[in-house]
PDB file of C-alpha atoms in Angstrom:
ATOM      1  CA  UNK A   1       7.408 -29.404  -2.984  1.00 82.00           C
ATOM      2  CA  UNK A   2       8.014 -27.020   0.216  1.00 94.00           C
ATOM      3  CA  UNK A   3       5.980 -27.293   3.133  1.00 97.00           C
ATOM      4  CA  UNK A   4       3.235 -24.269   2.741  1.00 98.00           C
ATOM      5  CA  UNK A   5       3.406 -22.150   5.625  1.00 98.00           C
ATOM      6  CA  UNK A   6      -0.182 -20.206   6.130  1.00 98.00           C
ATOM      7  CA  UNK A   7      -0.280 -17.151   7.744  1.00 97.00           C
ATOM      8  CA  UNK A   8      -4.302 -17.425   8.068  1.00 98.00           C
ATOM      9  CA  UNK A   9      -6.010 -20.095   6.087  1.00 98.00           C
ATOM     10  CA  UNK A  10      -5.228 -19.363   2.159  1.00 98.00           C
ATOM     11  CA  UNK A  11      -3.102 -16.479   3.090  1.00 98.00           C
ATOM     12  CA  UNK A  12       0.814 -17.357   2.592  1.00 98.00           C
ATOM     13  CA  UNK A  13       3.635 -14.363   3.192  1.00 98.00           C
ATOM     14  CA  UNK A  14       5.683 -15.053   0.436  1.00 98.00           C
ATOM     15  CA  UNK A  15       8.908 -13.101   2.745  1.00 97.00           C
ATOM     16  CA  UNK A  16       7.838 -15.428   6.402  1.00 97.00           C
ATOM     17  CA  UNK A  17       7.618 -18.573   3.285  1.00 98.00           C
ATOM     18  CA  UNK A  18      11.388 -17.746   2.124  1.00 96.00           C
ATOM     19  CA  UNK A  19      12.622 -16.959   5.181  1.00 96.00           C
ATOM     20  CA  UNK A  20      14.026 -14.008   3.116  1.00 94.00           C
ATOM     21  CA  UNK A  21      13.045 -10.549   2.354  1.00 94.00           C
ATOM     22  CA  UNK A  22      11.627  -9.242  -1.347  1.00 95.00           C
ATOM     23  CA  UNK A  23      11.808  -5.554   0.218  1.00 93.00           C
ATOM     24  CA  UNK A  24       7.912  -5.484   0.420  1.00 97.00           C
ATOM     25  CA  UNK A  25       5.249  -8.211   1.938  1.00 98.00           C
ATOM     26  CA  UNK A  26       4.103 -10.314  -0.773  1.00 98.00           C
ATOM     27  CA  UNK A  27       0.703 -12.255   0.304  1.00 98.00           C
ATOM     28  CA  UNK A  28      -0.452 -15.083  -2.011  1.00 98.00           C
ATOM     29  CA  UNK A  29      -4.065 -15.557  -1.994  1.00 98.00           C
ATOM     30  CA  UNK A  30      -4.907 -19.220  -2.383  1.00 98.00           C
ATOM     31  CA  UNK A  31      -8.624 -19.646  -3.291  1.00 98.00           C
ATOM     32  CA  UNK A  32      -7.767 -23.243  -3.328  1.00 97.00           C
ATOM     33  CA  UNK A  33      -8.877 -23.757  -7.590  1.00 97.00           C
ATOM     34  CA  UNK A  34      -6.794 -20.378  -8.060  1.00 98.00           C
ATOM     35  CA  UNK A  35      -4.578 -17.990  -6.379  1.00 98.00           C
ATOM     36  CA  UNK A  36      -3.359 -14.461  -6.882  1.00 98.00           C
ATOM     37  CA  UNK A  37      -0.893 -12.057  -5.579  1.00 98.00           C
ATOM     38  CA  UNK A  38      -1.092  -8.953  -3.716  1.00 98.00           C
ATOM     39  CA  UNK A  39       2.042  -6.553  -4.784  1.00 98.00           C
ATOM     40  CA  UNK A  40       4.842  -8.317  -6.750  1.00 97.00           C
ATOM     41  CA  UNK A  41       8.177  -6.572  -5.364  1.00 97.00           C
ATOM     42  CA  UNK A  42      10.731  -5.634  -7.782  1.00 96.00           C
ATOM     43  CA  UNK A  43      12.063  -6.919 -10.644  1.00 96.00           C
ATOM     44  CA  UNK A  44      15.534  -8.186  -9.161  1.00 94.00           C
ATOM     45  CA  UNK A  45      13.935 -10.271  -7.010  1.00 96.00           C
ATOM     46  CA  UNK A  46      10.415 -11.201  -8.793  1.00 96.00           C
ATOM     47  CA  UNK A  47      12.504 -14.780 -10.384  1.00 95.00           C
ATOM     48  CA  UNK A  48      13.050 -15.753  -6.797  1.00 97.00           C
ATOM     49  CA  UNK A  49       9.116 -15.094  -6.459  1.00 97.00           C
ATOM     50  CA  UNK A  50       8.468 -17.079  -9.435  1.00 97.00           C
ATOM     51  CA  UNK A  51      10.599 -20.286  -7.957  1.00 97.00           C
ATOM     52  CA  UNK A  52       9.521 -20.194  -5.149  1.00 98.00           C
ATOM     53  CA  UNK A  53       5.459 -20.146  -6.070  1.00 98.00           C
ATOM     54  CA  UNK A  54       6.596 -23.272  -8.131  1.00 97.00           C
ATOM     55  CA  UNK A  55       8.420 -24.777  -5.213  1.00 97.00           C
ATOM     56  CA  UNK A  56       5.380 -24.161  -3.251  1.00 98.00           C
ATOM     57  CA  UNK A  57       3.503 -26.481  -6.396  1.00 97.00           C
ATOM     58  CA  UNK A  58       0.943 -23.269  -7.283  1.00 98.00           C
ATOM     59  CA  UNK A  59       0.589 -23.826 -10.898  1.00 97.00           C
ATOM     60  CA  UNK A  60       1.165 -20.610 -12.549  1.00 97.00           C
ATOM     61  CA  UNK A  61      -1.330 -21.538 -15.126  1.00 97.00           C
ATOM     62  CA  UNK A  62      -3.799 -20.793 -12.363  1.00 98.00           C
ATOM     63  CA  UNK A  63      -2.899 -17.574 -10.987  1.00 98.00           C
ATOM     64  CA  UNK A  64      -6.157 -15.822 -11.165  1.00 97.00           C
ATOM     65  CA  UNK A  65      -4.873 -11.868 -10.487  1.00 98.00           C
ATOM     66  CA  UNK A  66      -1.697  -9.635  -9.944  1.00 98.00           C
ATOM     67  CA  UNK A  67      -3.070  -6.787  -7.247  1.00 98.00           C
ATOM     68  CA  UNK A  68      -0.785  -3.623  -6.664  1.00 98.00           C
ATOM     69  CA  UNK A  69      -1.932  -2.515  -3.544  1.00 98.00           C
ATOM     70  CA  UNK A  70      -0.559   1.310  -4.831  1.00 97.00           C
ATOM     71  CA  UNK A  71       1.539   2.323  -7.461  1.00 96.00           C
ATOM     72  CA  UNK A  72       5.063   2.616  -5.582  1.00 95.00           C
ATOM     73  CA  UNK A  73       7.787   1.157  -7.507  1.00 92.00           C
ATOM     74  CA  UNK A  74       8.880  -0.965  -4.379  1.00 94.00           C
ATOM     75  CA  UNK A  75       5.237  -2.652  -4.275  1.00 96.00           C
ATOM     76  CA  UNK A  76       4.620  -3.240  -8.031  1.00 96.00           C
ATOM     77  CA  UNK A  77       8.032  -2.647 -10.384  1.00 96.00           C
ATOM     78  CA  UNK A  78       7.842  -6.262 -11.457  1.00 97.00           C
ATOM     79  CA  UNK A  79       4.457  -5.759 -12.137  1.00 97.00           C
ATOM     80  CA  UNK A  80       4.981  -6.014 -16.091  1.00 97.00           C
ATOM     81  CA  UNK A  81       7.225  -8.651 -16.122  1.00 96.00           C
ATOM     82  CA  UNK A  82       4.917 -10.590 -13.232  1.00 97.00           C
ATOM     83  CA  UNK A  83       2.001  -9.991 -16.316  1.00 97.00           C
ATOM     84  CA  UNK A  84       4.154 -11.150 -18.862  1.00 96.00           C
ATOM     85  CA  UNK A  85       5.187 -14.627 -17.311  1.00 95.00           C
ATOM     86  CA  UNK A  86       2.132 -15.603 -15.661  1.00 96.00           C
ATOM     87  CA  UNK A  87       0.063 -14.611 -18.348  1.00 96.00           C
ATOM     88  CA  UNK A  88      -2.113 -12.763 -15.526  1.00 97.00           C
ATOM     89  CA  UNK A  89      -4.608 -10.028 -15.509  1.00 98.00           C
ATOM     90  CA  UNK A  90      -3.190  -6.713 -13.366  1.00 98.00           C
ATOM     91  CA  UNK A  91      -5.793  -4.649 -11.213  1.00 98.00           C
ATOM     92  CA  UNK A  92      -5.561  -1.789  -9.302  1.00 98.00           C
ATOM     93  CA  UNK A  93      -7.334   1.372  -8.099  1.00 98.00           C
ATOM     94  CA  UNK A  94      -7.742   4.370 -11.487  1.00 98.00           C
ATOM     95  CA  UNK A  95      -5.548   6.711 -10.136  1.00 97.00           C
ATOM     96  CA  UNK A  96      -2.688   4.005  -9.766  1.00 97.00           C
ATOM     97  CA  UNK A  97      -3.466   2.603 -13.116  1.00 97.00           C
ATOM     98  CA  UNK A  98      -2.266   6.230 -14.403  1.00 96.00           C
ATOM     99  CA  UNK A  99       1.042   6.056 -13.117  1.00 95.00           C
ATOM    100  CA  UNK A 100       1.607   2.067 -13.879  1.00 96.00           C
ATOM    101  CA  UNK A 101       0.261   2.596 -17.315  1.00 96.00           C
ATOM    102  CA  UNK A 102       2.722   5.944 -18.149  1.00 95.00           C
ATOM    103  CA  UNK A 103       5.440   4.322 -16.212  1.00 93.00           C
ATOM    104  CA  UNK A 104       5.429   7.508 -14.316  1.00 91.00           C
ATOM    105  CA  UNK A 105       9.053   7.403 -12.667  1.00 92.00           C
ATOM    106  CA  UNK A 106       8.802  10.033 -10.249  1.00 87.00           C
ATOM    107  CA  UNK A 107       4.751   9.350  -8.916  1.00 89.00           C
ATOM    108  CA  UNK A 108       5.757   6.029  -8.008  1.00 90.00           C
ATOM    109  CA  UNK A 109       9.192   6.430  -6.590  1.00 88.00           C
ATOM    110  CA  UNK A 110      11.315   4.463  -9.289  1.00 87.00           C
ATOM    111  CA  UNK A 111      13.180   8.083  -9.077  1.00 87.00           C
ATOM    112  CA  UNK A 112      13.927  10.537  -6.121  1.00 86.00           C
ATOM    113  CA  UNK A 113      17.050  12.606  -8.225  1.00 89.00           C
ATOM    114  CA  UNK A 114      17.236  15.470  -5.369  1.00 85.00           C
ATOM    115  CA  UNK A 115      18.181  12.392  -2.974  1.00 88.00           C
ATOM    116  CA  UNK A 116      19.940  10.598  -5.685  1.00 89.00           C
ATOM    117  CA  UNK A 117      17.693   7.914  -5.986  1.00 86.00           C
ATOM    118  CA  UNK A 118      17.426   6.301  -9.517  1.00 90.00           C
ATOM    119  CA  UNK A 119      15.998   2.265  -9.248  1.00 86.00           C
ATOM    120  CA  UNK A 120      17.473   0.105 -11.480  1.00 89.00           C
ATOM    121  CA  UNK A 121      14.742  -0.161 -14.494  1.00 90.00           C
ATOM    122  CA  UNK A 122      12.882   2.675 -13.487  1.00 89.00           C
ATOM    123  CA  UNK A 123       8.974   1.591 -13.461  1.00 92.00           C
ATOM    124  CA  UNK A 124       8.123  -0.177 -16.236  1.00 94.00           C
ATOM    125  CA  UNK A 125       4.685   0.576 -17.948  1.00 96.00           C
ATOM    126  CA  UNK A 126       2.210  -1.516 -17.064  1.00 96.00           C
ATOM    127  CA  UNK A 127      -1.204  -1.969 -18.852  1.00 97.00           C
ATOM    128  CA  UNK A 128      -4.242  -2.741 -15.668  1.00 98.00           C
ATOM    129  CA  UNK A 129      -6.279  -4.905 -16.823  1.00 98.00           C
ATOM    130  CA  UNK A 130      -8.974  -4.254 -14.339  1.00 98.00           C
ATOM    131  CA  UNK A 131      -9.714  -1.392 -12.209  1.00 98.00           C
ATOM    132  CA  UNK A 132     -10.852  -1.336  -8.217  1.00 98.00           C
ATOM    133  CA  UNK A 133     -12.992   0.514  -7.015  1.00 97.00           C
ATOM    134  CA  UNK A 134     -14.472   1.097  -3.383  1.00 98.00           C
ATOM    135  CA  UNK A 135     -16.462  -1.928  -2.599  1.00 96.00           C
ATOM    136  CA  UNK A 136     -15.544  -4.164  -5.546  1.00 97.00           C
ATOM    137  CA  UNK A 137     -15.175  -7.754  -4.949  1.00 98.00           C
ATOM    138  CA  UNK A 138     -12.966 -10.176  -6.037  1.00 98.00           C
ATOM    139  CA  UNK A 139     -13.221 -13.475  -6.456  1.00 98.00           C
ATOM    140  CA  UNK A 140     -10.293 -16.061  -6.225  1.00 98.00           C
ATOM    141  CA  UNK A 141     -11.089 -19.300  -6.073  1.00 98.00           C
ATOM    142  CA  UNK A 142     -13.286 -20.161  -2.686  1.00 98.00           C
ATOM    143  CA  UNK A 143     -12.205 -16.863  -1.013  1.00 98.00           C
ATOM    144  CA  UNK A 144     -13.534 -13.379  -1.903  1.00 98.00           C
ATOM    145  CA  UNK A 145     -11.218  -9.830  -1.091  1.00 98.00           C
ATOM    146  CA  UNK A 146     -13.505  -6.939  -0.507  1.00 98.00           C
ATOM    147  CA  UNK A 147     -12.031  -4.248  -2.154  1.00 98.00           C
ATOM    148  CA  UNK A 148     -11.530  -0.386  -0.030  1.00 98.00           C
ATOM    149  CA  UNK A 149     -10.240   2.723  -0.979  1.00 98.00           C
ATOM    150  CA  UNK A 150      -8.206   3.735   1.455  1.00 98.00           C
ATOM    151  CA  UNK A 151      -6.165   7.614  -0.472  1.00 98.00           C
ATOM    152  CA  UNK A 152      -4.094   9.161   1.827  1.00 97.00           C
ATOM    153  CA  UNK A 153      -0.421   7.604   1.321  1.00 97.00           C
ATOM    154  CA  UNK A 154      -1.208   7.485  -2.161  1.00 97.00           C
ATOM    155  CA  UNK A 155      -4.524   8.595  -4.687  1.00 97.00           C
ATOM    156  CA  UNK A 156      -4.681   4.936  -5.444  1.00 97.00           C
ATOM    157  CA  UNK A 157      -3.539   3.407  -2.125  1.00 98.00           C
ATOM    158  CA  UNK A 158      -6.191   0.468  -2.057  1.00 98.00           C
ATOM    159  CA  UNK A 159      -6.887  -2.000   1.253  1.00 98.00           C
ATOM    160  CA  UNK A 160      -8.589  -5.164   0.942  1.00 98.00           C
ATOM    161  CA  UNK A 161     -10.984  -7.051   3.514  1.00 98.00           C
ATOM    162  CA  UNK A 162     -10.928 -10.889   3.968  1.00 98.00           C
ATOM    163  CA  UNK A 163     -12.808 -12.582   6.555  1.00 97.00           C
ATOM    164  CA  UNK A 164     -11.312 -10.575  10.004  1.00 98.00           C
ATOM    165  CA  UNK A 165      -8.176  -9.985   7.983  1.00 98.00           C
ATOM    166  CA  UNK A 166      -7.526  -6.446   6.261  1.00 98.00           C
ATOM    167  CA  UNK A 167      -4.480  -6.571   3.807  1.00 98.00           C
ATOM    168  CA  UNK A 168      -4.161  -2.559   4.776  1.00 98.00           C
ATOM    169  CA  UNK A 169      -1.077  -1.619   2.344  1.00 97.00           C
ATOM    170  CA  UNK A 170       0.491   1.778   3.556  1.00 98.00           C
ATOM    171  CA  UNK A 171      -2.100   2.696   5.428  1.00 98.00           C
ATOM    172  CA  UNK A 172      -0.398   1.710   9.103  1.00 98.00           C
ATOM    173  CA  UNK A 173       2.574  -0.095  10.361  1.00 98.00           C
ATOM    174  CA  UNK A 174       2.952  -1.991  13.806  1.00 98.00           C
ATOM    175  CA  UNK A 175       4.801   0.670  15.306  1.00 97.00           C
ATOM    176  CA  UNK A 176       2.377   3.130  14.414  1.00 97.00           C
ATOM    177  CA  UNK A 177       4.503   4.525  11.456  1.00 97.00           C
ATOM    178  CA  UNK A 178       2.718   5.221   8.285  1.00 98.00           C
ATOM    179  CA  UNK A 179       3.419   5.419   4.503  1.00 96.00           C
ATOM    180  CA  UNK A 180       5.924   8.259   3.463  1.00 95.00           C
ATOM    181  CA  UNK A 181       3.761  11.273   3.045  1.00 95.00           C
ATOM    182  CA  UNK A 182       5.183  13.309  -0.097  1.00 92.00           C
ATOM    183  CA  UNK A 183       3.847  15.289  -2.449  1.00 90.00           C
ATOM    184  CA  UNK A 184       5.173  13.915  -5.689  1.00 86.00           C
ATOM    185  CA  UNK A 185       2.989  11.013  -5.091  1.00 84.00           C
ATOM    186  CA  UNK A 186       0.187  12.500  -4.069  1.00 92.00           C
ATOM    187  CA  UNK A 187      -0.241  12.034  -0.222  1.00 96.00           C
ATOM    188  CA  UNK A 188      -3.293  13.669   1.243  1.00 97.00           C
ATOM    189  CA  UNK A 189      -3.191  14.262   4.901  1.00 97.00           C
ATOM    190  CA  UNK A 190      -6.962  14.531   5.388  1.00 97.00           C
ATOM    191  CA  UNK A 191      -7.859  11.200   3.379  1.00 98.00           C
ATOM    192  CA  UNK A 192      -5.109   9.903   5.373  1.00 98.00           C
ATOM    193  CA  UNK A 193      -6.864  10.258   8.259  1.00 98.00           C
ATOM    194  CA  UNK A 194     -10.092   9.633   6.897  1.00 98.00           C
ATOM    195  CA  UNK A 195      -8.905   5.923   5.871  1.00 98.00           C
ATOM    196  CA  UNK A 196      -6.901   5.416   9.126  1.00 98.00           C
ATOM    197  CA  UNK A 197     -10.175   6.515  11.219  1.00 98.00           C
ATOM    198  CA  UNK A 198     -11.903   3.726   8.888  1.00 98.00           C
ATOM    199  CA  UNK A 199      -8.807   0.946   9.637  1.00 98.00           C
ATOM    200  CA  UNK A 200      -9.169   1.942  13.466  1.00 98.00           C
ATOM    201  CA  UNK A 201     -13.418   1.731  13.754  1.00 98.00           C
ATOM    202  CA  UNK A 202     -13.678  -1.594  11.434  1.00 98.00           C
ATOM    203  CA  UNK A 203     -13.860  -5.217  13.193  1.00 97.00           C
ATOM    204  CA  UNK A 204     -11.033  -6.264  10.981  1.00 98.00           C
ATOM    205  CA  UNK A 205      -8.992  -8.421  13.802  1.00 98.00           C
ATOM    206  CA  UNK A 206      -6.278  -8.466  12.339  1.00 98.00           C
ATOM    207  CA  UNK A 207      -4.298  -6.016  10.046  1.00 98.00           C
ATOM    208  CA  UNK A 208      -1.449  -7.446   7.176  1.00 98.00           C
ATOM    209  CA  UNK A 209       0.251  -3.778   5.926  1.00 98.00           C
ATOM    210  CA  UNK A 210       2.744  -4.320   2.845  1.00 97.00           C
ATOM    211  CA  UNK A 211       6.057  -3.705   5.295  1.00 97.00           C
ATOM    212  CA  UNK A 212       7.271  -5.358   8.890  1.00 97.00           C
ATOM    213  CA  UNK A 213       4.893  -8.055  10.847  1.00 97.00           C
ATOM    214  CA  UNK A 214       1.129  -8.470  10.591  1.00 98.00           C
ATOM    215  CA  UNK A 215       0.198  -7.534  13.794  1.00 98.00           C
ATOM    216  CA  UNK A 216      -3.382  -7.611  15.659  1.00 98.00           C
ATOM    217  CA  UNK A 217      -4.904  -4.866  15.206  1.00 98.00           C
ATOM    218  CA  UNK A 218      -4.776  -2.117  17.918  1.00 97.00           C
ATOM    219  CA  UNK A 219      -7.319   0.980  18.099  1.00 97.00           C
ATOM    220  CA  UNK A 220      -4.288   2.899  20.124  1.00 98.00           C
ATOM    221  CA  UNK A 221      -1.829   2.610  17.745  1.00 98.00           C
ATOM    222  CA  UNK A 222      -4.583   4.061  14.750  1.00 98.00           C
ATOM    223  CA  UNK A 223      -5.508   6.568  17.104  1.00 98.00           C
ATOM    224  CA  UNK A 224      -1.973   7.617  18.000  1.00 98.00           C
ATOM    225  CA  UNK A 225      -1.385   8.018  14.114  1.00 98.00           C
ATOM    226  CA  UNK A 226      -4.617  10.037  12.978  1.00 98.00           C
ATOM    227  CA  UNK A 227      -3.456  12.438  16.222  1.00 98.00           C
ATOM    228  CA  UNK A 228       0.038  13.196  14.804  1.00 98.00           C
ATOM    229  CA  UNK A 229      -1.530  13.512  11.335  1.00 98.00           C
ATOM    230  CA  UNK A 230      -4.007  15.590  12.366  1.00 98.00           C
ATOM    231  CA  UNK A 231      -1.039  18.061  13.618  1.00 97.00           C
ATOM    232  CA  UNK A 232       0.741  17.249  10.755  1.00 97.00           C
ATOM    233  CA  UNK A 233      -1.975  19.381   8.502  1.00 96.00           C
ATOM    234  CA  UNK A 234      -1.398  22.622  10.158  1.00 96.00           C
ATOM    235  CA  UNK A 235       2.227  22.075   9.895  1.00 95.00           C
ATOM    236  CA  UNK A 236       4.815  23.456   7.318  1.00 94.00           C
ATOM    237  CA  UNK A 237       7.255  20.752   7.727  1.00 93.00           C
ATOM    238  CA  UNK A 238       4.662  19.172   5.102  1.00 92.00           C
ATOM    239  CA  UNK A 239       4.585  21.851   2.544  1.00 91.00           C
ATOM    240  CA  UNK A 240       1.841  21.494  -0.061  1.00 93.00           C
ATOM    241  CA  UNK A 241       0.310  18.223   1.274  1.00 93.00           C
ATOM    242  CA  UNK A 242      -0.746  20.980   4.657  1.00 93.00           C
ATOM    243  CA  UNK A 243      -4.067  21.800   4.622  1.00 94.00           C
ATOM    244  CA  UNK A 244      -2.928  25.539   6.610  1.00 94.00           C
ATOM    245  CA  UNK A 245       0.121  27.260   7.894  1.00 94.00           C
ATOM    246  CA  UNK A 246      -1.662  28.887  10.945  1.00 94.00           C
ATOM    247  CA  UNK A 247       1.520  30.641  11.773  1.00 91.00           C
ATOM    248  CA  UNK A 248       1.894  32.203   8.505  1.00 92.00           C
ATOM    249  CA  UNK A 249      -1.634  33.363   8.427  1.00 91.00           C
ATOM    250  CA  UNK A 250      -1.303  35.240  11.230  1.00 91.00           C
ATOM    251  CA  UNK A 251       1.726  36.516   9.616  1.00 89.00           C
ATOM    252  CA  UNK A 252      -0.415  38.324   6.373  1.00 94.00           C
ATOM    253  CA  UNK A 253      -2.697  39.154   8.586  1.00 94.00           C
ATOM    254  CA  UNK A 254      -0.543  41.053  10.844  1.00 91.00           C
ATOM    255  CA  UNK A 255       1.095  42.685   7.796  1.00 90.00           C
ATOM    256  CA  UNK A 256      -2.502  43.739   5.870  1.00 94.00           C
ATOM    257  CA  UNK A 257      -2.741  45.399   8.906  1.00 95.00           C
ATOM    258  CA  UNK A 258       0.299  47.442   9.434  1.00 93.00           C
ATOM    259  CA  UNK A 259       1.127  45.751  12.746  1.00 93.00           C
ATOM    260  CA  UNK A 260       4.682  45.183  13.669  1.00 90.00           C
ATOM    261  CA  UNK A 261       6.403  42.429  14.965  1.00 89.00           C
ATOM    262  CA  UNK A 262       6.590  41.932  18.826  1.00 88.00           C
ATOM    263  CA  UNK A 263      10.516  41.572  19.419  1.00 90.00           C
TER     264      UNK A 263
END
């Protein structure tokens, strides 16, 4: 058996365990009677998950849940196979479900063909057991996530609440990066800074995102993001995910009325 190294008490970083990375945190839940998994990585590496939960003398008899935090191919492409061995329910938020349950290649990033991106696999449907919603609860063992909708990065991007711990996916990074914002998979800019404004004003202490180091949680950082957001919805750089083109406005406007340009 390997020594269990705890993040917080019954949360284990299944990358900081290995001393390794999966390509996405993995945090396993351990409720102490039961565990469960937020995300599950990709199916190259998910055997190397699997060994190293047993190493780490989790039963897999006892794994209570398999969360996808969002429906990225990255975060959840083992996500069938992870069902499959462990004999696990699957749960995430509706609007993921749809795209885990088609196997939707291009929602959840398995394929990018304008960049020449094509994962290995694809995304393998998935069928979700159960379905989050905002303020579910979930109940592993002694330990109980609080389930939030957090859209923005994703419809179905979903953050979860544990003690002074937030598990806060895409949401926010410790550099103050956030999840790609793309249209093909639905990014939002305005519920994007609707959830980050909700990350930033919560007494969470302490924030665990699904890439790079869990970090304590720092208003300035939120604040920095929802400011270049906010820009970001006026601005064409983001196409269809803008909420205006002010500049282009002016433009029709100009035309309708028969003024010329200024050169």
């Amino acid at each position: 058996m390997l020594q269990r190294k705890y993040l917080f008490p019954g949360v284990i970083e299944l990358n900081l365990q290995a001393a390794q990375s999966f390509g996405v945190n993995i945090y396993l839940i351990d409720g102490g009677t039961e565990w469960a998994l937020i995300d599950v990585g990709m199916v190259d590496t998910f055997g190397e998950v699997i060994e190293l939960i047993r190493k780490l003398d989790f039963p897999l008899s006892k794994c209570k849940l398999l969360i996808a935090t969002h429906a990225d191919a990255d975060h959840v492409q083992a996500l069938a196979s992870a069902r499959e061995r462990l004999k696990a329910k699957t749960a995430a938020h509706p609007k993921a479900a749809a795209a885990l349950e088609a196997g939707d290649t291009v929602q959840t990033y398995a394929s990018i063909p304008a960049q020449g991106i094509e994962i290995e696999g694809g995304m393998p449907a998935c069928k979700i057991d159960v379905k989050l919603n905002e303020g579910t609860e979930i109940k592993v063992g002694k330990l109980t996530l609080k389930v939030w909708h957090t859209p923005g990065h994703t419809p179905g991007q979903l953050s979860f609440r544990l003690g002074n711990l937030l598990f806060s996916g895409d949401n926010i990074y410790k550099d103050g990066c956030v999840g790609a914002i793309d249209a093909h998979h639905g990014s939002h800019l305005p519920s994007f800074i609707s959830s980050l404004t909700r990350i930033r004003d919560d007494d969470a202490e302490f924030l665990l995102p699904s890439h790079g180091p869990v970090f304590r949680k720092d208003p300035a950082i939120l604040q920095s993001a929802i400011d270049r957001l906010t820009k970001y919805q006026h601005m064409a750089d983001f196409g269809t995910c803008t909420v205006s083109w002010p500049l282009e406005d002016e433009y029709k406007r100009d035309i309708l009325s028969g003024k010329m340009p200024e050169l």
